[in-house]
Structures are given as structure tokens and as C-alpha cells.
GROMACS .gro file of C-alpha atoms in nm:
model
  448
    1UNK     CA    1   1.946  -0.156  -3.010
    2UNK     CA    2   2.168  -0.352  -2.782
    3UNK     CA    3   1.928  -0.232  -2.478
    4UNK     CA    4   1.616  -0.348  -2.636
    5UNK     CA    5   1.756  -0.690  -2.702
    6UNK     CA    6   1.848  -0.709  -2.371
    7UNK     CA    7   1.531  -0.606  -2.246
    8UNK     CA    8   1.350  -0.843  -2.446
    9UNK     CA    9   1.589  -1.134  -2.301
   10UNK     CA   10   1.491  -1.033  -1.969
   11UNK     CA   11   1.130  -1.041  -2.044
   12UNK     CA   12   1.133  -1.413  -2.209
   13UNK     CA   13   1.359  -1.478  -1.879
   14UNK     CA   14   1.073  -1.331  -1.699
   15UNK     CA   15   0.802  -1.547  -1.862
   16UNK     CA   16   0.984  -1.846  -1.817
   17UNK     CA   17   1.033  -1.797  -1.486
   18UNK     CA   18   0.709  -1.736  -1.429
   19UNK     CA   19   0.606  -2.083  -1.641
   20UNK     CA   20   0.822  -2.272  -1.406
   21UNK     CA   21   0.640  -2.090  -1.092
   22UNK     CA   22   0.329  -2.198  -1.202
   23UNK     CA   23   0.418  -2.534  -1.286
   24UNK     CA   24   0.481  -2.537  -0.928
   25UNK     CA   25   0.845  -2.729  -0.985
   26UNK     CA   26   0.581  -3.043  -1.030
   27UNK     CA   27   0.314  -2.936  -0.765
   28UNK     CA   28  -0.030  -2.933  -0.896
   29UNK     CA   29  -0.170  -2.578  -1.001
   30UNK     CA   30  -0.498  -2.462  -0.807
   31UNK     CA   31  -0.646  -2.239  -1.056
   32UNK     CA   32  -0.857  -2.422  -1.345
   33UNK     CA   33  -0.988  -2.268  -1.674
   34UNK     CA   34  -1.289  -2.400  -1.663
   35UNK     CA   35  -1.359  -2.268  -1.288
   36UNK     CA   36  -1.186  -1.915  -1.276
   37UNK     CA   37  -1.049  -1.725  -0.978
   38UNK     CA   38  -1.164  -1.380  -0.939
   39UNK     CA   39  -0.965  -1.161  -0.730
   40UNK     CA   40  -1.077  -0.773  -0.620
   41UNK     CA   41  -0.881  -0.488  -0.747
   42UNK     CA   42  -0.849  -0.169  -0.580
   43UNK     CA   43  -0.637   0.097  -0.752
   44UNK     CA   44  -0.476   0.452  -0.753
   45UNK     CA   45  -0.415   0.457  -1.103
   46UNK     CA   46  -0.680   0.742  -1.222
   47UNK     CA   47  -1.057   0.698  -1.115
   48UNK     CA   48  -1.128   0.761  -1.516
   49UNK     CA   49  -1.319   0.386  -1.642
   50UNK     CA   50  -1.097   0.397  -1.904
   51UNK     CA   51  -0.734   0.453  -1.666
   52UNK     CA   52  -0.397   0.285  -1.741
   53UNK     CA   53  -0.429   0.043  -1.424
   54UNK     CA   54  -0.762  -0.055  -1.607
   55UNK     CA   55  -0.643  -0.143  -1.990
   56UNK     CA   56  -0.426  -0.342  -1.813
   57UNK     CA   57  -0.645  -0.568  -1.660
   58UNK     CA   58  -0.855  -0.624  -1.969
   59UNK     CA   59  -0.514  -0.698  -2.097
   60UNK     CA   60  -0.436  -0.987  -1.859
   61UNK     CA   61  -0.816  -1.089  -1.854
   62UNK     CA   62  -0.801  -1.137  -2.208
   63UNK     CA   63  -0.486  -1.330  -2.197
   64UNK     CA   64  -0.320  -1.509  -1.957
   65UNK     CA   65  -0.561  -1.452  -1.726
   66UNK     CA   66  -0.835  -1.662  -1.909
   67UNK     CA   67  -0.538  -1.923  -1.979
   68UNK     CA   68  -0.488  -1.971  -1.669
   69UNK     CA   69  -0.817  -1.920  -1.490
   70UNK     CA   70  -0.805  -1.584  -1.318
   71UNK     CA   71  -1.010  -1.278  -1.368
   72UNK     CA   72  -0.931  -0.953  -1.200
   73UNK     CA   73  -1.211  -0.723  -1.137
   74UNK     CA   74  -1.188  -0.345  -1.005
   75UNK     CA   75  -1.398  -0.263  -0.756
   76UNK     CA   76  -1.260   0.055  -0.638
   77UNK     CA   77  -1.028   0.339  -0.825
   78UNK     CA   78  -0.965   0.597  -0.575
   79UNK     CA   79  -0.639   0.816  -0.521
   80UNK     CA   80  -0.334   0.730  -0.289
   81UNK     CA   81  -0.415   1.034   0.001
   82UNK     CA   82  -0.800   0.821   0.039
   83UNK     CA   83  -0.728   0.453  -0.012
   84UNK     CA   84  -0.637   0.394   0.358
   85UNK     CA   85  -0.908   0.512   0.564
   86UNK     CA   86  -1.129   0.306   0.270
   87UNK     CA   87  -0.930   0.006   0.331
   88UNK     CA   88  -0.945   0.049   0.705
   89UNK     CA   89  -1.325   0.100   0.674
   90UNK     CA   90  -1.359  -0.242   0.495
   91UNK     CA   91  -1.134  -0.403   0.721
   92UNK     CA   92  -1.349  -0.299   1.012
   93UNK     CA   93  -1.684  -0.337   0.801
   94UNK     CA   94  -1.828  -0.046   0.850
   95UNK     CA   95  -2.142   0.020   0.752
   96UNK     CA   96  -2.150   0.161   0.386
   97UNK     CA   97  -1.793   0.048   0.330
   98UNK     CA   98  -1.684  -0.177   0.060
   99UNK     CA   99  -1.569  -0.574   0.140
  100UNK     CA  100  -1.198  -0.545   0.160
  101UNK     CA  101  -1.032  -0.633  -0.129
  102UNK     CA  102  -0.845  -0.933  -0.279
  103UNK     CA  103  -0.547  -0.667  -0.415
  104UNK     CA  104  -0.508  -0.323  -0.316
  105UNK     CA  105  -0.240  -0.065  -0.393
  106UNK     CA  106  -0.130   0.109  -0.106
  107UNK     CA  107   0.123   0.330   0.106
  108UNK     CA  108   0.361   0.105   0.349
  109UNK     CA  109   0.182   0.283   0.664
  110UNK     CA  110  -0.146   0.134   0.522
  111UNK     CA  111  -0.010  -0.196   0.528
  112UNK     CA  112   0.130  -0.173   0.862
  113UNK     CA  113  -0.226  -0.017   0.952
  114UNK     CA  114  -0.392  -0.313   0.844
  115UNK     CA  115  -0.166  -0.591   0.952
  116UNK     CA  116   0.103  -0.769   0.814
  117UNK     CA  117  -0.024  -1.090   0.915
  118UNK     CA  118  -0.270  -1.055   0.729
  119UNK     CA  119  -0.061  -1.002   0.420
  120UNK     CA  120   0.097  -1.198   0.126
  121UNK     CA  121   0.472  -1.172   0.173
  122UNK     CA  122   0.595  -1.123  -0.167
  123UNK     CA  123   0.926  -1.300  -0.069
  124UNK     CA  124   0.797  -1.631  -0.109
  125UNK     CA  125   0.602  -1.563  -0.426
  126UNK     CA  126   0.937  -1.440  -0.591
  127UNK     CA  127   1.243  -1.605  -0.646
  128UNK     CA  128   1.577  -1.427  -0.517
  129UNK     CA  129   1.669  -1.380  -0.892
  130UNK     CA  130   1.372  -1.202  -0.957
  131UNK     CA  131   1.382  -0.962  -0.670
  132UNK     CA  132   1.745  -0.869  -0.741
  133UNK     CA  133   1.594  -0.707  -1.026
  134UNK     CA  134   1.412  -0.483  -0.833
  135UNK     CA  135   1.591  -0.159  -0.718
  136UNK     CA  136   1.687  -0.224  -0.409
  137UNK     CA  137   1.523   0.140  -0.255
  138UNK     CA  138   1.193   0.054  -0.409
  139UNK     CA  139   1.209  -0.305  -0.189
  140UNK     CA  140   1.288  -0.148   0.120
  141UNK     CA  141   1.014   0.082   0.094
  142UNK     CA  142   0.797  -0.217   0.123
  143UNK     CA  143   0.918  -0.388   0.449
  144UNK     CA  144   0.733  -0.355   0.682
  145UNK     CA  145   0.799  -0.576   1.023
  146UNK     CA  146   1.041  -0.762   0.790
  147UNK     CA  147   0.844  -0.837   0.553
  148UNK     CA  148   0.766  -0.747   0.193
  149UNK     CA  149   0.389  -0.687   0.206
  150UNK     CA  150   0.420  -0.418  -0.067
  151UNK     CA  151   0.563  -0.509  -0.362
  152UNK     CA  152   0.693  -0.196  -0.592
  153UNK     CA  153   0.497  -0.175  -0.952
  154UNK     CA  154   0.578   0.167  -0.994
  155UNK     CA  155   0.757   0.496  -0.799
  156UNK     CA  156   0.706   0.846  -0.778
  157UNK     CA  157   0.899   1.121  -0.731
  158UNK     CA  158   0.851   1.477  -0.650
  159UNK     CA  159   0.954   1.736  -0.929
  160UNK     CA  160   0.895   2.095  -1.056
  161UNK     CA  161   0.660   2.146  -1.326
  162UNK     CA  162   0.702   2.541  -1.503
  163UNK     CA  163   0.484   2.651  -1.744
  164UNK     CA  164   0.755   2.718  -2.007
  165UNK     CA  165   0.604   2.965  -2.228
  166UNK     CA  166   0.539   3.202  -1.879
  167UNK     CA  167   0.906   3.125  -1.718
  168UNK     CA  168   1.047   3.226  -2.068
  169UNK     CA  169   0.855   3.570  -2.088
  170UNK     CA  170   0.968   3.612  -1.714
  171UNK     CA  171   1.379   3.519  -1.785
  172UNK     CA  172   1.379   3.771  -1.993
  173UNK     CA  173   1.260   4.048  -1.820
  174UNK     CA  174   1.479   3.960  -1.503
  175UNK     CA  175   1.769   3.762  -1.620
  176UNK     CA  176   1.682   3.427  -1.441
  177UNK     CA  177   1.732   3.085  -1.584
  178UNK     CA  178   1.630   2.715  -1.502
  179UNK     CA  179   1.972   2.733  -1.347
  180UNK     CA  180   1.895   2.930  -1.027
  181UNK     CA  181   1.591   2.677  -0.951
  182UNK     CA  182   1.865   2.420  -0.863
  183UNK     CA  183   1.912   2.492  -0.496
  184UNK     CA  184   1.663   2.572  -0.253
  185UNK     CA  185   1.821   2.968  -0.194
  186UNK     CA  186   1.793   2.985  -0.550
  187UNK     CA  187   1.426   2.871  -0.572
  188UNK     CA  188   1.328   3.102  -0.313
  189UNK     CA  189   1.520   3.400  -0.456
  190UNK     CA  190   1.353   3.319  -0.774
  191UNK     CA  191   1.023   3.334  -0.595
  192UNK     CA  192   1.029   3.653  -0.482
  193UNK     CA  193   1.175   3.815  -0.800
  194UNK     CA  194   0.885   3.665  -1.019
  195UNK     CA  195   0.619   3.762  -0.734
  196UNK     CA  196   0.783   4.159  -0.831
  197UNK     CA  197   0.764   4.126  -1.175
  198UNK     CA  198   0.382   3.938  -1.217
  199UNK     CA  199   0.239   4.220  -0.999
  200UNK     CA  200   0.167   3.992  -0.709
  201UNK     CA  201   0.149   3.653  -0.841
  202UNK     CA  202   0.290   3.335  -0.627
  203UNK     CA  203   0.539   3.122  -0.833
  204UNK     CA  204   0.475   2.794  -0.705
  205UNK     CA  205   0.218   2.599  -0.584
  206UNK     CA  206   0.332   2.337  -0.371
  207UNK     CA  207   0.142   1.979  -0.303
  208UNK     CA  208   0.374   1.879  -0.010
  209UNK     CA  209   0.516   2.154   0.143
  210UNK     CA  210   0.651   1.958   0.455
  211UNK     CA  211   0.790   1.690   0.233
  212UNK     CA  212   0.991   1.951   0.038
  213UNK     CA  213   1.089   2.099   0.416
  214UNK     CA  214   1.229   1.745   0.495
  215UNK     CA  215   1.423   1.747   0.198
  216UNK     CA  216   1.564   2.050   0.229
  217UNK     CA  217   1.653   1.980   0.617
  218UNK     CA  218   1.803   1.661   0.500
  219UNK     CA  219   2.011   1.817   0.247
  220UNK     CA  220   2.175   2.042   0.437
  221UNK     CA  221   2.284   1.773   0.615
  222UNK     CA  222   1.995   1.616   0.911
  223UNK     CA  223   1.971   1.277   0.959
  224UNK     CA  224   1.612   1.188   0.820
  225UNK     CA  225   1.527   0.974   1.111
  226UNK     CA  226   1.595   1.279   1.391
  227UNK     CA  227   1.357   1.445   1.181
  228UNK     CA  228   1.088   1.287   1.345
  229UNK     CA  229   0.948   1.191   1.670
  230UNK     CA  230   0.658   0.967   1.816
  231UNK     CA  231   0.476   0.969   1.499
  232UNK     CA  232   0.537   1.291   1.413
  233UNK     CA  233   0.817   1.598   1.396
  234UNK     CA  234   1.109   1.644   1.605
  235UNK     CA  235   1.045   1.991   1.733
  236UNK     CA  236   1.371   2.035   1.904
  237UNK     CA  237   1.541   1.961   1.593
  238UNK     CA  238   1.738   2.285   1.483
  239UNK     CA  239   1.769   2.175   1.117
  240UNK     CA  240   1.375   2.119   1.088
  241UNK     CA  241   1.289   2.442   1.229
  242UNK     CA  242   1.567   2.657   0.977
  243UNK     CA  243   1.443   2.442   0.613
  244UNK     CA  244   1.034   2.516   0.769
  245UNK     CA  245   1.129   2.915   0.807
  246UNK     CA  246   1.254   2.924   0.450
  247UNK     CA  247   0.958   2.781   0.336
  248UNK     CA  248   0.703   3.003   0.557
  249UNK     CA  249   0.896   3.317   0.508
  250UNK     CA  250   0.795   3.296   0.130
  251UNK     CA  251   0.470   3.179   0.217
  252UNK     CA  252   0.340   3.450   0.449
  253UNK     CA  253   0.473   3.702   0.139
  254UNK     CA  254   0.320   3.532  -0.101
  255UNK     CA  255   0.556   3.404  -0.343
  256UNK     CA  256   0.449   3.054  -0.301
  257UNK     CA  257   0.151   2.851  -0.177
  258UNK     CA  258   0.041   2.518  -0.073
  259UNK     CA  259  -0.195   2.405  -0.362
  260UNK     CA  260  -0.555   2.386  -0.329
  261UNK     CA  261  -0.523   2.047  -0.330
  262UNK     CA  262  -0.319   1.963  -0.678
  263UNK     CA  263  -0.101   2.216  -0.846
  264UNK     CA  264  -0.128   2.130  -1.179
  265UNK     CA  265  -0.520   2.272  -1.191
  266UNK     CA  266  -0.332   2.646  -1.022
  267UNK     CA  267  -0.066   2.587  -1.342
  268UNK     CA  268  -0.286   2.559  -1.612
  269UNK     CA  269  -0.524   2.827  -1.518
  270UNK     CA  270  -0.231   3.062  -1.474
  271UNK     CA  271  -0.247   3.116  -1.105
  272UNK     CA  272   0.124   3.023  -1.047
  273UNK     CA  273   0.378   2.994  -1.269
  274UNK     CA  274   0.512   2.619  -1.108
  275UNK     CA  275   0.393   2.358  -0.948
  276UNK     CA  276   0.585   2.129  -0.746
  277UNK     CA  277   0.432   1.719  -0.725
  278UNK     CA  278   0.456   1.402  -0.778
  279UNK     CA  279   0.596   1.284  -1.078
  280UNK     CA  280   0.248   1.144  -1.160
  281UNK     CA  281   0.090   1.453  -1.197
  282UNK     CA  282   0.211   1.512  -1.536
  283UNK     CA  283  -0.130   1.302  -1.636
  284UNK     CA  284  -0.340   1.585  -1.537
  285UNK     CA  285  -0.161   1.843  -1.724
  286UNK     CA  286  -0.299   1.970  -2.006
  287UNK     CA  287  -0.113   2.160  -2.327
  288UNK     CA  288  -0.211   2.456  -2.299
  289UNK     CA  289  -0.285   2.759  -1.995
  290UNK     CA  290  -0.630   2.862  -1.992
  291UNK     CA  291  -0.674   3.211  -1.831
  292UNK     CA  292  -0.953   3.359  -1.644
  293UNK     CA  293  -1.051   3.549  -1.922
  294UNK     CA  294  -1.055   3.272  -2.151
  295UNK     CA  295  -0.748   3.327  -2.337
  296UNK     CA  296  -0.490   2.999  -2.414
  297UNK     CA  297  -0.151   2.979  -2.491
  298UNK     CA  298   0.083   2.670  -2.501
  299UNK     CA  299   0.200   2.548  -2.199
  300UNK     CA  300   0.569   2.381  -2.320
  301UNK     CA  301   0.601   2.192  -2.004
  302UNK     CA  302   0.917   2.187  -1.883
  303UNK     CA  303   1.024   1.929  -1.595
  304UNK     CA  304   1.312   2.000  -1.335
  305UNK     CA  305   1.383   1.784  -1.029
  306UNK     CA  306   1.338   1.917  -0.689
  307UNK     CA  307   1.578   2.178  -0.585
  308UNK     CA  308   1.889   2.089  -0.270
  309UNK     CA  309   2.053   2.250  -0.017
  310UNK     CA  310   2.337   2.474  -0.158
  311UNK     CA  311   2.642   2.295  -0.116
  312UNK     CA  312   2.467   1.993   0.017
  313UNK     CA  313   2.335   1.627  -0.093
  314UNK     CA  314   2.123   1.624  -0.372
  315UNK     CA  315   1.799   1.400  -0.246
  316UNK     CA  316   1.485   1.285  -0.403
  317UNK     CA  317   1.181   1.169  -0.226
  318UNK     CA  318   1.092   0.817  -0.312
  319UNK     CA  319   0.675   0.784  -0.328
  320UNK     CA  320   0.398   0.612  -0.436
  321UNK     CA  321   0.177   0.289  -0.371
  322UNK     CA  322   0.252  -0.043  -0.406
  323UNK     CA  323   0.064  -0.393  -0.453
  324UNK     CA  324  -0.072  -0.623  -0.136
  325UNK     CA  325  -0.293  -0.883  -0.141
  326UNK     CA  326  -0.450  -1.042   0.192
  327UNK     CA  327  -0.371  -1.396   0.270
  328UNK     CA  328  -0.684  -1.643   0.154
  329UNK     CA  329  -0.726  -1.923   0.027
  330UNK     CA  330  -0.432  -2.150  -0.199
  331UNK     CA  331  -0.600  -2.072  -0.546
  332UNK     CA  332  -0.659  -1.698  -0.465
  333UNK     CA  333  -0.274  -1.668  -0.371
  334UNK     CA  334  -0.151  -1.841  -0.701
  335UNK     CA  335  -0.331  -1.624  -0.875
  336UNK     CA  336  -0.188  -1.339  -0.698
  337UNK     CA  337   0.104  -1.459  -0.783
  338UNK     CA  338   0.014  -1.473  -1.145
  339UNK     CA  339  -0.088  -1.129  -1.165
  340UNK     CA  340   0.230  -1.008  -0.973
  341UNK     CA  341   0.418  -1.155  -1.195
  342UNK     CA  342   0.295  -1.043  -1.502
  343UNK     CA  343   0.226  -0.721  -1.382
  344UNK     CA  344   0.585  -0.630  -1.329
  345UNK     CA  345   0.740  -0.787  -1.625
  346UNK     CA  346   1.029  -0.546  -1.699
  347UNK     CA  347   0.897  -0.431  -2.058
  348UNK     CA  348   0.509  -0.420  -1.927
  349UNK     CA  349   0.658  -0.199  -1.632
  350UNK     CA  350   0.802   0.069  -1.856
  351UNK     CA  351   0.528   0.056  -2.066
  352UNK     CA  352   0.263   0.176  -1.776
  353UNK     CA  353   0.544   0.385  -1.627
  354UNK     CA  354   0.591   0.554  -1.897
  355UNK     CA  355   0.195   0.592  -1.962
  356UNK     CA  356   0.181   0.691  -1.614
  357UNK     CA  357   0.436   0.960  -1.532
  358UNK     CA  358   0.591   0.691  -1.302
  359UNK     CA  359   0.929   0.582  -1.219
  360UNK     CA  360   0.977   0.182  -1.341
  361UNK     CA  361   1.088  -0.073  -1.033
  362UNK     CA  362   1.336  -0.317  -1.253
  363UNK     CA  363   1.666  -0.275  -1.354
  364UNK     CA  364   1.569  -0.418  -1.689
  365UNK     CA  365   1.298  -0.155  -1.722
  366UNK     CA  366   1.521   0.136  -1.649
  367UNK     CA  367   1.809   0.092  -1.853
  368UNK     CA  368   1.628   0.149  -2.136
  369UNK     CA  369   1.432   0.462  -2.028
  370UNK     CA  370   1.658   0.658  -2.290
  371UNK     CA  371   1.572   0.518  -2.531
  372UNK     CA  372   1.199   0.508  -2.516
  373UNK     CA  373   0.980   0.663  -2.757
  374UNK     CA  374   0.765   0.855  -2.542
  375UNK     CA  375   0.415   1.035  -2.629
  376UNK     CA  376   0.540   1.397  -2.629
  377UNK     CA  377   0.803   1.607  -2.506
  378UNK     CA  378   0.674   1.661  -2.182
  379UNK     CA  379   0.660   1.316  -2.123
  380UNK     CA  380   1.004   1.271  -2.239
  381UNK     CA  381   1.133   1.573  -1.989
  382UNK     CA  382   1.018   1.401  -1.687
  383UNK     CA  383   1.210   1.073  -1.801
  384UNK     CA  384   1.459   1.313  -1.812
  385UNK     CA  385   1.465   1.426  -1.464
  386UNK     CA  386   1.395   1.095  -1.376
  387UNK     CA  387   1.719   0.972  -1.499
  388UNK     CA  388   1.912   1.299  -1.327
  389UNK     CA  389   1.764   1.172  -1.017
  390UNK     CA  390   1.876   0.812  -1.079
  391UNK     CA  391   2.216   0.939  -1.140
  392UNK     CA  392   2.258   1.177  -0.885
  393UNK     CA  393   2.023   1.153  -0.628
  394UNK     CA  394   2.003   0.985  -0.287
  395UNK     CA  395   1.656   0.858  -0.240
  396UNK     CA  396   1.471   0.901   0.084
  397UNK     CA  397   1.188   0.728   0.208
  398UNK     CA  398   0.889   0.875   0.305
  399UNK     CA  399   0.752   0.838   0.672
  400UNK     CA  400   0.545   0.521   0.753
  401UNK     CA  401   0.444   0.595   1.088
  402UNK     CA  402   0.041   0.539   1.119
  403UNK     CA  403  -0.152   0.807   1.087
  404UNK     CA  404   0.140   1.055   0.993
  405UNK     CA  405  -0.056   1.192   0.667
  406UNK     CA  406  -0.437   1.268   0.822
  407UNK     CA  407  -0.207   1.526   1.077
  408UNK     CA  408   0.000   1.628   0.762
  409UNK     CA  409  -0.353   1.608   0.643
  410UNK     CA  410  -0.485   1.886   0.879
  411UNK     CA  411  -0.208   2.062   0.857
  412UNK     CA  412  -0.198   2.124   0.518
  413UNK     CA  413  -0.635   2.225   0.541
  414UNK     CA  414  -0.481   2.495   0.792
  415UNK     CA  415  -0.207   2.651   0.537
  416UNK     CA  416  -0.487   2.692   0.261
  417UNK     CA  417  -0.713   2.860   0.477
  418UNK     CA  418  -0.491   3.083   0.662
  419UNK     CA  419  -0.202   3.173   0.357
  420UNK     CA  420  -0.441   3.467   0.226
  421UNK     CA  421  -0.462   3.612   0.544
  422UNK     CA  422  -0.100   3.544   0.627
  423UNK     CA  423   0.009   3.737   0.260
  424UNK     CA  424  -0.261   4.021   0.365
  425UNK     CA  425  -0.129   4.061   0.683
  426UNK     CA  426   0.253   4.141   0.555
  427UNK     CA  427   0.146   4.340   0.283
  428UNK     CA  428  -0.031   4.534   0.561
  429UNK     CA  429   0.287   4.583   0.739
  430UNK     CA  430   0.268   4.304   0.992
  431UNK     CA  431   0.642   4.176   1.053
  432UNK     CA  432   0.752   3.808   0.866
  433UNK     CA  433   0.882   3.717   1.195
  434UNK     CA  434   0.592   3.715   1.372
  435UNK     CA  435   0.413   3.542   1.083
  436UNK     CA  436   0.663   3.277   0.994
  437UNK     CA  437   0.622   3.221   1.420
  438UNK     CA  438   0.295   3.162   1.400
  439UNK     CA  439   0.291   2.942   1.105
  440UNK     CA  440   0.563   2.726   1.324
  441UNK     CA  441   0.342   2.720   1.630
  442UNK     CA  442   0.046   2.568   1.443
  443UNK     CA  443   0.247   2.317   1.270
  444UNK     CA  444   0.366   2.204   1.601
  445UNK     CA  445   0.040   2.194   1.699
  446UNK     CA  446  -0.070   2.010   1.451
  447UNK     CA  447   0.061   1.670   1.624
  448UNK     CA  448  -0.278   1.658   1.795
   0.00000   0.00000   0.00000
């Protein structure tokens, strides 16, 4: 009780603040009733008409927004691995694109892509009070050339998802246990005793193999940033190359693959037993496992953060988009402002966090994450691992470098059409070696 009072202090603290910012300390507002702003909206948040990112707006339409005199109206819903090359089309009008957008959610590299000077820097839209509320991670994720062009609204992780019902049937047959997905040896181990035991089934599909490598290198102790080079890998790095082998040495025997594009479909159809995200995949999983033959069962989703190096650091990715807006005119930016504001209010934030399958950005937000009354239990097991990974995790940036992910891209269309072969080729009696070698010469080749 004492955590929702204080949230709710912080939120009135919040509003007031952000009546005093639009009173302009006794500077004249720009945005008029009578004469509304409307600002573009492009979003991440589900490409559904009736997505989280898009209650929300009818929220703020309906209510401060027509207070104040600012409508917000989505003109693109996309997902986070398309919204740059779309914004970089606009920017560079090409034919068939889209104008470019008043607000956008995006990844830091897209920013930097697309200039910071031509960016709202959120530091003079929020007051140092209010950005010490922010985790501190989550702001430095949106620097770019000093400056905070992407302000955090919500973060993702990346976690294991295990169809419960399946791992339970399998634990009992072999003796395994949620424990031995902790570390990395144990994952893999785990792996290959489940690929024995389903006949030839992978465990785990993985969305980002190479991020998982990273974290895994880093782990067992690599610095992150010797992890890359010129806008891409650091080859000559010994760490890089012993976390990618682990990886590829279960790949090429099939006990785990890179998804066909997001694991949670391979899950729920029974392919693989795991799938290994981002945290914001849980809003694509269903209840149940529907099998190839039509048969369902329950799915009892269970959520695990990822695994770490034995003996090393426990580290957590930190992910996702955050909000930008392009410089205009004085009106547009107040009302950027406005929407900023409101849209990170610490009690609105867990709300669509919690909606989401997100991690929250405020303080405010997260110390009550215990305590919130979430829609099911596999909503309340990610919040779960989300506060293990608050607790005991070291979060790590992703890389910003531009164009990074279209060769992690490429890369990545390359593992799904060659793991088959690779798997057929081992069972055939073609050495790992010479496959995990080959898997490492096309990834280096994969820096163009």
C-alpha cells in the first residue's frame, strides 16, 4: 500500500510539473484549443488498429490533448527491425515513401542515421528532476553525439520463453530442471539431451543468435566494446570466436535454431520446445500449443532470463525503441513536449509496460512492479524475470553503429537457409568442426 501511495505522489508531482512546463514559468503557450496541433505518429507498438500504442492516443486525444490543443495521429505502425529504412526513405523522399513523421519510435542507430540536428533534444524539454527519474541505463541508451534524441518510454529485454507443459513431460524423463538453463554450458547441455529424448527435435529457437553470442562473450569476461570493430565484429577477438562456436556447434547438430523470423510462432506450433526474444514477445504468445495434427494442449508459459557464463557476470541486453521528434516549428515542439510528458508519467508507464511485455523507464514505475495485478500468470512471470534482472543483472547496450542490423540482417537470412543442410550434413557424418568453421567464415563474411 505504501508503494502505491507513493506512486500516486509521484504522478500528481508529475502532472504538476508538467502544469508548470506548460505555463511556460509565465511565457505564453503556442498551442490553442480552438486551432489544434496535429503531430504524426509512427509506432512499433503492434501493427493491430486496435494496439496498446494506439488506445493510448485516443486516450490523450480525448483528454488532455483536446485541452490543450493537440491531436496525435498514427500514420504508420510497423515493427522495430523495419522502421529505419522507412524513416530513411521519408527522409530522402523517395518515391512511394511516407512524409517523415512528426514522432517516431526508433533504435539510437536510426537516430544517428537520420541526424541529430535534426532532432528534439529531450534535455531541454525535461527538467533535471524529471530525468533523474529515469534509469540512468535507459538515458544513456539514448545519447547519441551528446545528446538525448531518444527518450526511453519503454525497454526490452531478451529472455527464455519454455513451453511448460512440454519442459515438464521432458524433466521427467531425463532429470533436468529450470535450474541447469541458468548458465550457458547448462543451456547447451540441456539442448542436446532434449534433442535425444524428442527424437530429433531442436530446443530453442533463437531470434538473436549473435546478441546472445555477445552476451555470452561478455560474460565470460570481454569487454563489450573489443567486441566490435568498424561497424561490425572484432574477428581477432578470441572471446568472440569461443561464445560463436558454442552456439554453432549446437546449431549444425540441431539442437537449436535461429527462428524463422519470431520464435514464439516455432513455440506454439510445437516445433521447439523454447524460444529465446525479446521480452515483448510475450504479446504474440498464445495459451495453448497447437500441433501439426491439430491437437492443443496448454502452454503454462514459463519465463526465465537469459542464461551467463558459468562462473561469470550475469548480463542482460538492454533493447527496444524509443521516442524522437524532428525539430519544427514552436507549437509543434510544445506539443511534443506535452505528449512526452504525459506519455511517460510513472503510473501510465507501468500501465503500457505491463500491457506490453515491456520493461518501465521510471524509478516510480518500477518499484511497484511487485505489486501489480497483472493479466495472467505469464504476464506476471516475465515481471518476474524482469525484476531478477533488475536485481542482478548488468545491462549492456546494444550496438548503434549504422547499418549494424541489415548485415546482422543478412546474416541471420544465411543461418535459416543453410541450418537444415548444416544438421543434414552431421547427421550424415560430416565432422562439427568443419561445420562450426564454416558457419564462422560466413559470419565473417557477412561484414560486406
Amino acid at each position: 500500500m505504501k508503494k502505491k501511495l507513493l506512486l500516486i505522489i509521484a504522478t500528481l508531482a508529475m502532472i504538476t510539473t508538467m502544469t508548470i512546463w506548460i505555463s511556460g514559468c509565465g511565457e505564453k503557450t503556442q498551442l490553442d484549443p480552438d486551432k489544434p496541433v496535429t503531430l504524426s505518429l509512427w509506432h512499433v507498438y503492434g501493427e493491430q488498429a486496435d494496439s496498446p500504442m494506439n488506445r493510448l492516443v485516443d486516450e490523450f486525444n480525448s483528454t488532455v490533448g483536446k485541452e490543450k490543443g493537440v491531436v496525435i495521429s498514427t500514420t504508420l505502425m510497423t515493427n522495430a527491425s523495419q522502421i529505419g529504412e522507412k524513416l530513411l526513405d521519408a527522409k530522402a523522399e523517395k518515391p512511394g515513401a511516407l512524409d517523415m513523421p512528426d514522432l517516431f519510435f526508433c533504435h539510437n542507430s536510426n537516430a544517428v542515421e537520420i541526424g541529430t540536428e535534426n532532432l528534439v533534444d529531450w534535455e531541454k524539454d525535461f527538467t533535471k528532476d524529471e530525468l533523474d527519474d529515469f534509469l540512468p541505463d535507459f538515458l544513456a541508451d539514448g545519447m547519441s553525439d551528446d545528446t538525448l534524441t531518444v527518450l526511453p518510454v519503454t525497454k526490452s529485454t531478451q529472455l527464455l520463453f519454455i513451453n511448460g507443459t512440454e519442459f515438464e513431460r521432458f524433466s521427467k524423463a531425463t532429470k533436468v530442471s529450470y535450474d541447469d538453463l541458468a548458465t550457458w554450458d547448462g543451456f547447451f547441455d540441456v539442448a542436446g539431451k532434449y534433442y535425444q529424448w524428442s527424437s530429433g527435435k531442436p530446443f530453442c529457437a533463437l531470434d538473436f543468435i549473435l546478441r546472445a553470442t555477445d552476451l555470452n562473450a561478455i560474460s565470460g569476461g570481454a569487454s563489450g566494446d573489443d567486441l566490435y570493430k568498424n561497424d561490425w565484429y572484432n574477428f581477432s577477438n578470441v572471446a568472440l570466436k569461443k561464445s560463436w562456436m558454442q552456439f554453432a556447434n549446437a546449431l549444425v547438430r540441431g539442437h537449436i535454431v535461429v527462428s524463422d523470423l519470431y520464435s514464439n510462432t516455432q513455440v506454439m506450433t510445437g516445433e521447439v520446445a523454447s524460444g529465446m526474444g525479446s521480452s515483448a514477445s510475450i504479446l504474440y504468445y498464445n495459451d495453448v500449443v497447437i500441433y501439426p495434427d491439430n491437437t492443443t494442449e496448454n502452454m503454462d508459459l514459463q519465463v526465465l532470463p537469459m542464461p551467463y557464463a558459468k562462473g561469470g557476470e550475469k548480463v542482460a541486453t538492454q533493447a527496444g525503441v524509443g521516442l524522437c521528434a524532428l525539430k519544427t516549428t514552436a507549437a509543434k515542439e510544445e506539443a511534443v513536449s506535452l505528449f512526452a510528458h504525459w506519455l511517460t508519467e510513472p503510473a501510465r508507464n507501468l500501465d503500457f509496460a505491463a500491457e506490453t511485455g515491456y520493461m518501465p523507464v521510471t524509478y516510480e514505475a518500477l518499484k511497484v512492479v511487485g505489486d501489480y495485478n497483472y493479466k495472467n500468470d505469464a504476464y506476471a512471470r516475465l515481471f518476474a524475470a524482469f525484476e531478477k534482472v533488475q536485481d542482478s543483472y548488468t545491462l549492456v547496450r546494444e550496438p548503434a553503429f549504422a547499418g549494424f542490423y541489415g548485415k546482422v540482417g543478412n546474416f541471420y537470412t544465411y543461418l535459416r537457409e543453410n541450418q537444415g543442410n548444416y544438421a543434414a550434413r552431421f547427421k550424415s557424418g560430416v565432422s562439427a568442426k568443419k561445420l562450426t568453421d564454416e558457419t564462422w567464415n560466413a559470419f565473417r563474411k557477412a561484414r560486406g
